[in-house]
PDB file of C-alpha atoms in Angstrom:
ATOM      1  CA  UNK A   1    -207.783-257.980 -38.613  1.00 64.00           C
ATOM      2  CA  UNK A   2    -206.529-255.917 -41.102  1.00 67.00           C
ATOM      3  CA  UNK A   3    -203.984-253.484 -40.058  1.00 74.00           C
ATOM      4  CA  UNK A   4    -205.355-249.599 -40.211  1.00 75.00           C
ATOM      5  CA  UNK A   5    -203.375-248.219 -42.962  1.00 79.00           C
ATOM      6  CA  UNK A   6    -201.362-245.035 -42.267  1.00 82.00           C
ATOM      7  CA  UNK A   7    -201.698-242.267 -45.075  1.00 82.00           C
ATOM      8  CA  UNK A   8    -198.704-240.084 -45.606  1.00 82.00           C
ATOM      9  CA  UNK A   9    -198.768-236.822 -46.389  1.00 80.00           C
ATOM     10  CA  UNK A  10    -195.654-235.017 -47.866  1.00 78.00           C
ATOM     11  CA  UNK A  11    -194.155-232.725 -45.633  1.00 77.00           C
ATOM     12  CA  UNK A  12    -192.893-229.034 -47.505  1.00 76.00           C
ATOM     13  CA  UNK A  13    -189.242-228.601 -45.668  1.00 71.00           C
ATOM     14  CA  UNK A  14    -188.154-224.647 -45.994  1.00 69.00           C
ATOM     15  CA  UNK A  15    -185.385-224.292 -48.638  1.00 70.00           C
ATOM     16  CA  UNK A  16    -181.727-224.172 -46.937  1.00 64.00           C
ATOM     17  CA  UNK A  17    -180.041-220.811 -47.135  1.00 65.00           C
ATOM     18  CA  UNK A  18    -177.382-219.571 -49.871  1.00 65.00           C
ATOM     19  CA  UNK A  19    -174.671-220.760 -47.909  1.00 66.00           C
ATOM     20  CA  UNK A  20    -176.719-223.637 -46.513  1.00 67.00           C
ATOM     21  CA  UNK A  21    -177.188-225.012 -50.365  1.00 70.00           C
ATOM     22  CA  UNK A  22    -173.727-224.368 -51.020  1.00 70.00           C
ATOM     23  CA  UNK A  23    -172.512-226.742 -48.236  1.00 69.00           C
ATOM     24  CA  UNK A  24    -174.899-229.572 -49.003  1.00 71.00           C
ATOM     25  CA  UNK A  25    -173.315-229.509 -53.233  1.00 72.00           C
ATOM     26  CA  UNK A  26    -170.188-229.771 -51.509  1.00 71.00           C
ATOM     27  CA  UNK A  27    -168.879-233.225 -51.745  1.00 74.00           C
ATOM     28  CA  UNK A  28    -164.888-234.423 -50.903  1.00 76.00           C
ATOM     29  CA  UNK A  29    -163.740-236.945 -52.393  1.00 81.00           C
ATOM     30  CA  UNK A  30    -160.374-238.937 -51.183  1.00 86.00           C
ATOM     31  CA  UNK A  31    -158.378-236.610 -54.206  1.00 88.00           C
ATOM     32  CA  UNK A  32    -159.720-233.603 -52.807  1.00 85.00           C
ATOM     33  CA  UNK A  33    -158.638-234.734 -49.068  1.00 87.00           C
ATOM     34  CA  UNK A  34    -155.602-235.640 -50.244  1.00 90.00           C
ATOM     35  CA  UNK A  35    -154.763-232.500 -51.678  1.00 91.00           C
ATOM     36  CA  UNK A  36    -155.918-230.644 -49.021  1.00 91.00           C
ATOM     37  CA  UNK A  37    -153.413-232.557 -46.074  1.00 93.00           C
ATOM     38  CA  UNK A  38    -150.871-232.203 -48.653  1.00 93.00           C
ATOM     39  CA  UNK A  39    -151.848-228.179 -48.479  1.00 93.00           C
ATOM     40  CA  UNK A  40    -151.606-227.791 -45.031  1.00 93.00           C
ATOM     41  CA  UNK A  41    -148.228-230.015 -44.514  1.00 93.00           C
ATOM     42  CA  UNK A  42    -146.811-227.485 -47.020  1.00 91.00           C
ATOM     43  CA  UNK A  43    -147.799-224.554 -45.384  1.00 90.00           C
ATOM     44  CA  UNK A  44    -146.144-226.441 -41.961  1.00 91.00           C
ATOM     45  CA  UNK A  45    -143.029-227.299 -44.171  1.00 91.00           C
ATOM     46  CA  UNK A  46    -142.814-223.519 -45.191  1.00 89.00           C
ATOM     47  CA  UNK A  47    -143.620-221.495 -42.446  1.00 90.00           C
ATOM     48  CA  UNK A  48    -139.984-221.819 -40.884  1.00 90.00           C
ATOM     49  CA  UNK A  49    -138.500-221.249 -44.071  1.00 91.00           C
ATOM     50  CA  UNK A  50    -140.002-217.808 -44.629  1.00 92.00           C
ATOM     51  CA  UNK A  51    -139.588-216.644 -41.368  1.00 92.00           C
ATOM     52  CA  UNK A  52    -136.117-217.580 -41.158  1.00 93.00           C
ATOM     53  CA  UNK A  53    -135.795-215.947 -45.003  1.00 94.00           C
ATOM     54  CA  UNK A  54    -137.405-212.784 -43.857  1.00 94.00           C
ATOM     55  CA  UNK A  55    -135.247-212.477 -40.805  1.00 95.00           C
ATOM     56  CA  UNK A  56    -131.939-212.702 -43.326  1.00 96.00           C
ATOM     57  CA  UNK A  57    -133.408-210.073 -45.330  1.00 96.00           C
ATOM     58  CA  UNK A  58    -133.890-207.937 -41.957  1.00 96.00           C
ATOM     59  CA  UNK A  59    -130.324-208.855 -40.924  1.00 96.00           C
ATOM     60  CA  UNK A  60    -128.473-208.339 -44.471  1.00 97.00           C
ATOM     61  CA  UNK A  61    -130.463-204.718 -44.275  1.00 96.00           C
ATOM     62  CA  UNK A  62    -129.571-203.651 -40.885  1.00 96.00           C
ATOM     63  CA  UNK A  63    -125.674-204.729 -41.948  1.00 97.00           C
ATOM     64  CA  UNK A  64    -126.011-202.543 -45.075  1.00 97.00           C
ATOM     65  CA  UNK A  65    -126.929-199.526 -43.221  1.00 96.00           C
ATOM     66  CA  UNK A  66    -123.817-200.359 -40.782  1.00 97.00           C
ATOM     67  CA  UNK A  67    -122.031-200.257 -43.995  1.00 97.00           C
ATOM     68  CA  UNK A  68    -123.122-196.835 -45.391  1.00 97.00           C
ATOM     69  CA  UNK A  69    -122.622-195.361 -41.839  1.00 97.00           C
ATOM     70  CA  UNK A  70    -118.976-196.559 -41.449  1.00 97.00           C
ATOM     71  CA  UNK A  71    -118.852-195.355 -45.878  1.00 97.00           C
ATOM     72  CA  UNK A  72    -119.708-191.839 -44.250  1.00 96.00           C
ATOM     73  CA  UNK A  73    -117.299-192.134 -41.475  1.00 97.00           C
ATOM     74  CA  UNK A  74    -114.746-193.065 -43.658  1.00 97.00           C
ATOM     75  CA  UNK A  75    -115.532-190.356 -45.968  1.00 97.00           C
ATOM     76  CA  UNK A  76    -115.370-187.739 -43.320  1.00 96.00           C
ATOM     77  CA  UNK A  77    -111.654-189.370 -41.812  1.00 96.00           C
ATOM     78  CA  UNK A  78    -110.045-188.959 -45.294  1.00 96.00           C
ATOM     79  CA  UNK A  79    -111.151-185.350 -45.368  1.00 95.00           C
ATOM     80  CA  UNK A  80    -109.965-184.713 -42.063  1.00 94.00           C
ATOM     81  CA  UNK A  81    -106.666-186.479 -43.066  1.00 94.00           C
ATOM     82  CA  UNK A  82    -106.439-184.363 -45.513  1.00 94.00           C
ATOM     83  CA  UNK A  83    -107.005-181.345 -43.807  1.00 94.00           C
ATOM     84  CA  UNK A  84    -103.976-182.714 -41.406  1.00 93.00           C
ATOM     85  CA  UNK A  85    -101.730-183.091 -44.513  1.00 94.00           C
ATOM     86  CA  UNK A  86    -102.475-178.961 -45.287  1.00 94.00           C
ATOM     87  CA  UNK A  87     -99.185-177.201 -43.511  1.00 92.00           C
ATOM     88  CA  UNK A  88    -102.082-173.498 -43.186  1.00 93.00           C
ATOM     89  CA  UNK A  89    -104.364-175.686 -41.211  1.00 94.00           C
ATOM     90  CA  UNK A  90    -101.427-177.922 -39.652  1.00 92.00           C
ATOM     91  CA  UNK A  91    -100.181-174.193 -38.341  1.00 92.00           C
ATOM     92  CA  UNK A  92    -103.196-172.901 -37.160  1.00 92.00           C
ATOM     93  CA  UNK A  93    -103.815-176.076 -34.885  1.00 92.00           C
ATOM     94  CA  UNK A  94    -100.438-175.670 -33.183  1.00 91.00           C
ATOM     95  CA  UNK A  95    -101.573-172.264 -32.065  1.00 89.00           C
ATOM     96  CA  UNK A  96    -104.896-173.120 -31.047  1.00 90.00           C
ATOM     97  CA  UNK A  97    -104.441-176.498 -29.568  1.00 90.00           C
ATOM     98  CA  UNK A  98    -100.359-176.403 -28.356  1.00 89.00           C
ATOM     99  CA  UNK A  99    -100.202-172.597 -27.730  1.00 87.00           C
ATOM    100  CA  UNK A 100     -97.015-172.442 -30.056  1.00 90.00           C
ATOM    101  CA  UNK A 101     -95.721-169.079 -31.815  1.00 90.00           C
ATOM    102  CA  UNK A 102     -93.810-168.527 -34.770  1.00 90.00           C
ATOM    103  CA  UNK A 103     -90.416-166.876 -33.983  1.00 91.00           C
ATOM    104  CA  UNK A 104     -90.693-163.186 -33.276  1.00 92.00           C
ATOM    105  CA  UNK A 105     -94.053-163.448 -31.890  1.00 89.00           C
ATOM    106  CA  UNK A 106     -94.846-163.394 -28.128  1.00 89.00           C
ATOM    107  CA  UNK A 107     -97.827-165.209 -26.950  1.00 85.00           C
ATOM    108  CA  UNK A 108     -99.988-164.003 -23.786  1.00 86.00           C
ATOM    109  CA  UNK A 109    -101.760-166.208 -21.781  1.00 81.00           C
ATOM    110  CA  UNK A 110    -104.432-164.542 -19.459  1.00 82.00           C
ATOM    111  CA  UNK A 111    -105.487-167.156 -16.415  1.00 83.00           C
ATOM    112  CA  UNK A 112    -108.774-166.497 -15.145  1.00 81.00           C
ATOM    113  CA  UNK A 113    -107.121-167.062 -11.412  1.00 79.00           C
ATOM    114  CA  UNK A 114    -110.631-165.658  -9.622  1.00 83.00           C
ATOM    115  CA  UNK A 115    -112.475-168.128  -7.304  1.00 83.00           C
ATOM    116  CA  UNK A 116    -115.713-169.561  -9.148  1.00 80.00           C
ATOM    117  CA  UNK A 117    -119.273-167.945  -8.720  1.00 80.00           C
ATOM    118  CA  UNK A 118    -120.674-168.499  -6.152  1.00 80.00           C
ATOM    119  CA  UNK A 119    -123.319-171.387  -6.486  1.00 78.00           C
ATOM    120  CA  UNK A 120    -126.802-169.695  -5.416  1.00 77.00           C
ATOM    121  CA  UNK A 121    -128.620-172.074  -2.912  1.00 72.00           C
ATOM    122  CA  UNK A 122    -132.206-173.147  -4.572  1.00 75.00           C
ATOM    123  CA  UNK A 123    -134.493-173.987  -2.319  1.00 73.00           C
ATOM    124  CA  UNK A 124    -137.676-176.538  -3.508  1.00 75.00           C
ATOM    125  CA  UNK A 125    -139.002-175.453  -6.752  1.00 74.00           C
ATOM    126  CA  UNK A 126    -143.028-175.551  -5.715  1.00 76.00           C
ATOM    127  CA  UNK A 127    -145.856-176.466  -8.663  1.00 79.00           C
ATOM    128  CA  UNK A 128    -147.978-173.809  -6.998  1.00 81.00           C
ATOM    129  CA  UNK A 129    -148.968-170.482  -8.778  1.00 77.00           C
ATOM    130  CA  UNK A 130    -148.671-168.014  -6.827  1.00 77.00           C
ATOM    131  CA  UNK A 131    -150.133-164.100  -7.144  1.00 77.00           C
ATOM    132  CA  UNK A 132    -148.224-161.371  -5.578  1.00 76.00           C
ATOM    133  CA  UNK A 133    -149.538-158.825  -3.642  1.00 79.00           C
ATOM    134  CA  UNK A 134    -147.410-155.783  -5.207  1.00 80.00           C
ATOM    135  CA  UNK A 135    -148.433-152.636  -7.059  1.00 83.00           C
ATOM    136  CA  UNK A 136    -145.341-152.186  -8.898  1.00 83.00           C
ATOM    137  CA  UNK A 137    -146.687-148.708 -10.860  1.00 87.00           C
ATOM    138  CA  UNK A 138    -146.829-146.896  -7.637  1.00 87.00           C
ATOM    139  CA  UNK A 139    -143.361-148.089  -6.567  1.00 87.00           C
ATOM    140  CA  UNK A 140    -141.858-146.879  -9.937  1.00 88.00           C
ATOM    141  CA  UNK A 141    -143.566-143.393  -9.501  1.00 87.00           C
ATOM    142  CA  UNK A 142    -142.648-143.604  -5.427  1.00 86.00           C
ATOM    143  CA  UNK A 143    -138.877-144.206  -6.527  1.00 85.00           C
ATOM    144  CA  UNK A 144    -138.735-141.718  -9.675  1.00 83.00           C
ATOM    145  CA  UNK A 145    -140.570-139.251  -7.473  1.00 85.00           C
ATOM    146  CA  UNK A 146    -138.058-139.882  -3.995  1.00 81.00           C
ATOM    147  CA  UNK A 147    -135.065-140.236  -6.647  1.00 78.00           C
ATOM    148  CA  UNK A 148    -136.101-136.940  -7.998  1.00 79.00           C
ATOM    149  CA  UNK A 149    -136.836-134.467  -5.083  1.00 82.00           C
ATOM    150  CA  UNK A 150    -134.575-135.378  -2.555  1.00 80.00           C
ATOM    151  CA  UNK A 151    -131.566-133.159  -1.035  1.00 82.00           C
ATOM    152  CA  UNK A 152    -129.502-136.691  -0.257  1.00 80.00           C
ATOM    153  CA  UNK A 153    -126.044-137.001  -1.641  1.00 78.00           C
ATOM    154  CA  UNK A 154    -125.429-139.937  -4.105  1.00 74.00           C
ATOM    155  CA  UNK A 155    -123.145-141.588  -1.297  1.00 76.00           C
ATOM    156  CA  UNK A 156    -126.008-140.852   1.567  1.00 78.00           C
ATOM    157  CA  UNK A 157    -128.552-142.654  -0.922  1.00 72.00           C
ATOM    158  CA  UNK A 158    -126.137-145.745  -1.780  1.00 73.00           C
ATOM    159  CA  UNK A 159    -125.660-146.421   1.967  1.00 67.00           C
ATOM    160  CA  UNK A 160    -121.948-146.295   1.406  1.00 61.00           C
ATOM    161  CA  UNK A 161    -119.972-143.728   3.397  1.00 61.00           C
ATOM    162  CA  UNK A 162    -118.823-141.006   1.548  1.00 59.00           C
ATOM    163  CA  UNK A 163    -115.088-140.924   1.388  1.00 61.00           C
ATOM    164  CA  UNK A 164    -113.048-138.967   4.037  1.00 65.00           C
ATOM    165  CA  UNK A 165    -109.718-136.796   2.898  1.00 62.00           C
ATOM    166  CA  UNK A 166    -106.905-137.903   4.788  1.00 64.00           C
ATOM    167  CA  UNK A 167    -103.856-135.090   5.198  1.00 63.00           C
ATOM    168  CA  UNK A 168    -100.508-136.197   4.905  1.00 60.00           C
ATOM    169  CA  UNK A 169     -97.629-134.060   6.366  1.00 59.00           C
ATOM    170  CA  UNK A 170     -94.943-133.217   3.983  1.00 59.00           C
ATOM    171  CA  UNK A 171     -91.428-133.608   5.324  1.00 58.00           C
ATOM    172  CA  UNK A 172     -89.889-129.535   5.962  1.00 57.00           C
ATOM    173  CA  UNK A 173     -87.150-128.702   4.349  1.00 50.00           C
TER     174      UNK A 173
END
């Protein structure tokens, strides 16, 4: 019996993308894999040799600022050296500094001998805002006002006694 025979029919396959066509055109070769490993062992050669380059570069710039600092430094020692080497200036820092006088002169020295301030206690600072409770106007106008009108003495109002005259006896003759 004869065998049925199978009819083909052609098949339409949708058409590959840009990127799609692009890939199936592509087509390595051994030169083009070659190249390629010899690409990528170069960029693994290199790598370390840039980086180590670039850090040199970073290092010889950080040393050249060192070197224009220290330039400045040295600039600003001579001038003072100079200024040392000036007998006006060499003067005025032997009054200033060692207290000296030229001869004929007399120097004073005031010493502030007085016990220092006090140092105010501060209690906690607090973050709080607060509002006070004050109408400060009508104090001003109560004090001008009392201040003003009243029959006290200036020692009665300070709260200090006034002072008292004390008689001495003179010897009789």
């Amino acid at each position: 019996m004869p065998k049925p025979r199978t009819r083909r029919v052609p098949v339409r396959m949708p058409r590959p993308s840009g990127s799609g066509r692009w890939l199936r055109q592509l087509h390595f070769s051994a030169f083009s894999l070659v190249m390629m490993g010899v690409l990528v062992l170069a960029v693994v050669i290199l790598a370390p040799t840039i980086q180590a380059f670039l850090v040199q570069r970073q290092q010889i710039s950080d040393q050249q600022h060192a070197v224009d600092r220290l330039a400045a430094q040295v600039d600003t020692l001579k001038d003072q050296r100079a200024r040392w080497n000036d007998p006006s200036y060499l003067r005025a820092q032997a009054r200033d500094r060692l207290y000296y006088v030229m001869p004929g002169e007399v120097s004073y020295l005031v010493i502030d001998d007085r016990p220092p301030a006090a140092v105010k206690d501060e209690g906690p600072v607090t973050s709080k805002l607060q509002k006070t409770q004050t109408d400060w106007v009508g104090s001003l106008f109560g004090s001008f006002m009392g201040a003003g009108l009243t029959e006290a003495t200036p020692q009665q109002l300070s709260g200090t006694p006034a002072p008292t005259p004390t008689t001495t006896s003179t010897p009789k003759k």
